[in-house]
Amino acid sequence: FGNYLQCGGFLPAINDLHGGASIRSSTYATFEQWIRGDFIKRGKKEETLLDILQTIFEIGVSQASPSNLTHKMGSVSKETFLDYLHLLERMDVLFSLEAYDQNRHRGFPKKARKFHFWDTFIRGTIEQWLRRERRNPQVAGQQVPGPSRDQPQGHLTAHDGGDRFHRGAVAAKHG
């Protein structure tokens, strides 16, 4: 299970993890380029995408409305935010859950939503991307995906300057 939390079911990540103790940075870069490339092909701005992803990381699993998120960001209109959000959802990068009335068994589409990443590997890829862009994502109530067999849960992943990411390096530095 811990290995799944690291690689999320993506074959390149599974192969990296099986062949060594970590996922290669080139594997993370491949999936980062896929996300970036799809946005650029559609005439979207990478900086706006990073701002939106940063904001989603900051709220964690708390409920938030698109209006509140765009107000928090300050640099993006609600329509632009929704456009980027819909593209991320179509790409199966993230999904949003609307509020749900358990008594009436129906959703409230106009209320605040929760935003979740579909896959732990994609989430980790985006977190690495944000860190590399020096955005240092502050993730509310979440941890970097999964423990390895040798590391306790909650250890972060860090890049050593070579071609691999190693688990536990950040946690060891920050005690």
Short mmCIF file of C-alpha atoms in Angstrom, two decimals:
data_model
loop_
_atom_site.label_atom_id
_atom_site.label_comp_id
_atom_site.label_asym_id
_atom_site.label_seq_id
_atom_site.Cartn_x
_atom_site.Cartn_y
_atom_site.Cartn_z
CA PHE A 1 0.00 0.00 0.00
CA GLY A 2 2.83 2.38 0.83
CA ASN A 3 4.32 1.89 -2.63
CA TYR A 4 0.95 2.68 -4.21
CA LEU A 5 0.80 5.93 -2.27
CA GLN A 6 4.13 6.91 -3.81
CA CYS A 7 3.53 5.90 -7.43
CA GLY A 8 -0.26 6.06 -7.62
CA GLY A 9 -0.57 3.32 -10.20
CA PHE A 10 1.41 5.06 -12.97
CA LEU A 11 3.60 2.46 -14.69
CA PRO A 12 6.74 4.61 -15.09
CA ALA A 13 6.65 5.47 -11.39
CA ILE A 14 5.97 1.82 -10.46
CA ASN A 15 8.94 0.70 -12.58
CA ASP A 16 11.21 3.34 -11.01
CA LEU A 17 10.18 2.35 -7.52
CA HIS A 18 10.55 -1.35 -8.25
CA GLY A 19 13.95 -0.89 -9.90
CA GLY A 20 15.36 1.31 -7.15
CA ALA A 21 14.42 2.89 -3.86
CA SER A 22 12.87 6.00 -5.35
CA ILE A 23 11.09 7.57 -8.31
CA ARG A 24 13.37 9.22 -10.84
CA SER A 25 13.13 12.98 -11.27
CA SER A 26 12.72 12.42 -15.01
CA THR A 27 9.48 10.55 -14.29
CA TYR A 28 8.14 13.47 -12.27
CA ALA A 29 9.27 15.83 -15.06
CA THR A 30 7.41 13.80 -17.70
CA PHE A 31 4.09 14.15 -15.92
CA GLU A 32 4.75 17.80 -15.07
CA GLN A 33 5.40 18.50 -18.75
CA TRP A 34 2.15 16.72 -19.66
CA ILE A 35 0.14 19.03 -17.42
CA ARG A 36 2.03 22.17 -18.46
CA GLY A 37 1.93 21.23 -22.15
CA ASP A 38 -1.83 20.70 -22.21
CA PHE A 39 -2.37 24.17 -20.77
CA ILE A 40 0.12 25.88 -23.06
CA LYS A 41 -1.41 24.15 -26.13
CA ARG A 42 -4.73 25.72 -25.19
CA GLY A 43 -3.23 29.19 -24.86
CA LYS A 44 -3.27 29.18 -21.05
CA LYS A 45 -0.59 30.79 -18.90
CA GLU A 46 1.72 28.61 -16.82
CA GLU A 47 1.98 31.28 -14.13
CA THR A 48 -1.82 31.34 -13.70
CA LEU A 49 -1.88 27.54 -13.56
CA LEU A 50 0.77 27.54 -10.83
CA ASP A 51 -1.15 30.21 -8.89
CA ILE A 52 -4.31 28.10 -9.02
CA LEU A 53 -2.51 24.89 -8.01
CA GLN A 54 -0.78 26.75 -5.18
CA THR A 55 -4.13 28.03 -3.91
CA ILE A 56 -5.66 24.54 -4.06
CA PHE A 57 -2.71 23.18 -2.07
CA GLU A 58 -3.08 25.93 0.52
CA ILE A 59 -6.74 25.21 1.24
CA GLY A 60 -6.10 21.48 1.55
CA VAL A 61 -9.39 19.63 1.93
CA SER A 62 -11.30 22.60 3.33
CA GLN A 63 -14.43 23.76 1.55
CA ALA A 64 -14.03 26.82 -0.62
CA SER A 65 -16.03 28.51 -3.32
CA PRO A 66 -14.45 29.66 -6.59
CA SER A 67 -15.25 33.23 -5.57
CA ASN A 68 -13.36 32.86 -2.28
CA LEU A 69 -10.40 31.27 -4.02
CA THR A 70 -10.16 33.97 -6.68
CA HIS A 71 -10.43 36.61 -3.96
CA LYS A 72 -7.61 34.87 -2.08
CA MET A 73 -5.48 34.77 -5.25
CA GLY A 74 -6.30 38.34 -6.21
CA SER A 75 -4.86 38.08 -9.72
CA VAL A 76 -7.41 35.87 -11.50
CA SER A 77 -11.07 36.36 -12.38
CA LYS A 78 -13.65 33.82 -11.35
CA GLU A 79 -14.25 32.87 -15.00
CA THR A 80 -10.54 32.25 -15.58
CA PHE A 81 -10.30 30.19 -12.39
CA LEU A 82 -13.29 28.06 -13.44
CA ASP A 83 -11.85 27.63 -16.95
CA TYR A 84 -8.53 26.33 -15.55
CA LEU A 85 -10.36 24.21 -12.98
CA HIS A 86 -12.52 22.56 -15.65
CA LEU A 87 -9.45 21.77 -17.71
CA LEU A 88 -7.73 20.20 -14.69
CA GLU A 89 -10.86 18.13 -14.11
CA ARG A 90 -11.04 17.02 -17.77
CA MET A 91 -7.38 15.99 -17.55
CA ASP A 92 -8.18 13.89 -14.45
CA VAL A 93 -5.71 15.87 -12.37
CA LEU A 94 -8.26 16.90 -9.77
CA PHE A 95 -11.94 16.78 -9.02
CA SER A 96 -14.27 18.82 -6.88
CA LEU A 97 -16.97 17.61 -4.53
CA GLU A 98 -20.01 19.75 -3.98
CA ALA A 99 -21.72 20.06 -0.62
CA TYR A 100 -24.28 17.32 -0.05
CA ASP A 101 -27.57 17.38 1.85
CA GLN A 102 -27.87 13.96 3.47
CA ASN A 103 -31.54 14.49 4.32
CA ARG A 104 -32.64 15.32 0.78
CA HIS A 105 -29.99 13.17 -0.92
CA ARG A 106 -28.87 15.83 -3.34
CA GLY A 107 -26.00 18.21 -3.83
CA PHE A 108 -25.75 21.96 -3.47
CA PRO A 109 -23.91 23.07 -6.63
CA LYS A 110 -23.74 26.73 -5.59
CA LYS A 111 -22.17 26.09 -2.18
CA ALA A 112 -18.49 25.76 -1.36
CA ARG A 113 -16.70 22.69 -2.72
CA LYS A 114 -13.77 20.52 -1.72
CA PHE A 115 -10.97 19.97 -4.20
CA HIS A 116 -9.02 16.70 -4.37
CA PHE A 117 -6.30 15.34 -6.60
CA TRP A 118 -7.26 12.14 -8.42
CA ASP A 119 -3.97 10.44 -7.80
CA THR A 120 -1.25 10.61 -5.16
CA PHE A 121 1.54 10.51 -7.75
CA ILE A 122 0.08 13.45 -9.70
CA ARG A 123 -0.35 15.32 -6.43
CA GLY A 124 3.28 14.62 -5.56
CA THR A 125 4.37 15.71 -9.03
CA ILE A 126 2.55 19.02 -8.64
CA GLU A 127 3.98 19.53 -5.17
CA GLN A 128 7.52 18.95 -6.50
CA TRP A 129 6.79 21.39 -9.33
CA LEU A 130 5.59 24.07 -6.92
CA ARG A 131 8.61 23.54 -4.66
CA ARG A 132 10.99 23.81 -7.61
CA GLU A 133 9.31 27.06 -8.65
CA ARG A 134 10.06 28.22 -5.07
CA ARG A 135 6.40 28.43 -4.22
CA ASN A 136 6.87 26.14 -1.20
CA PRO A 137 3.32 24.78 -1.00
CA GLN A 138 1.87 24.92 2.47
CA VAL A 139 -0.48 22.00 2.42
CA ALA A 140 -3.29 22.33 4.93
CA GLY A 141 -3.87 19.03 6.73
CA GLN A 142 -2.19 16.84 4.11
CA GLN A 143 1.07 14.94 3.79
CA VAL A 144 3.20 14.03 0.84
CA PRO A 145 1.88 10.74 -0.50
CA GLY A 146 2.70 7.63 1.35
CA PRO A 147 5.33 5.98 3.38
CA SER A 148 7.98 3.74 1.96
CA ARG A 149 8.71 0.41 3.59
CA ASP A 150 11.60 1.92 5.55
CA GLN A 151 10.17 5.34 6.42
CA PRO A 152 7.36 6.21 8.81
CA GLN A 153 4.33 7.95 7.37
CA GLY A 154 4.59 11.71 6.94
CA HIS A 155 8.17 11.83 5.67
CA LEU A 156 8.57 14.25 2.80
CA THR A 157 10.43 13.76 -0.44
CA ALA A 158 13.44 15.88 -1.38
CA HIS A 159 15.61 16.22 -4.44
CA ASP A 160 19.32 15.62 -3.86
CA GLY A 161 20.50 17.49 -6.96
CA GLY A 162 21.02 14.25 -8.85
CA ASP A 163 18.44 12.28 -10.78
CA ARG A 164 16.39 10.89 -7.89
CA PHE A 165 14.02 12.02 -5.18
CA HIS A 166 14.63 10.49 -1.77
CA ARG A 167 12.07 9.97 0.96
CA GLY A 168 12.75 11.24 4.45
CA ALA A 169 15.36 13.85 3.55
CA VAL A 170 13.16 16.86 4.24
CA ALA A 171 11.69 15.36 7.41
CA ALA A 172 15.20 14.71 8.71
CA LYS A 173 16.21 18.33 8.05
CA HIS A 174 13.11 19.80 9.69
CA GLY A 175 13.06 17.31 12.55
#
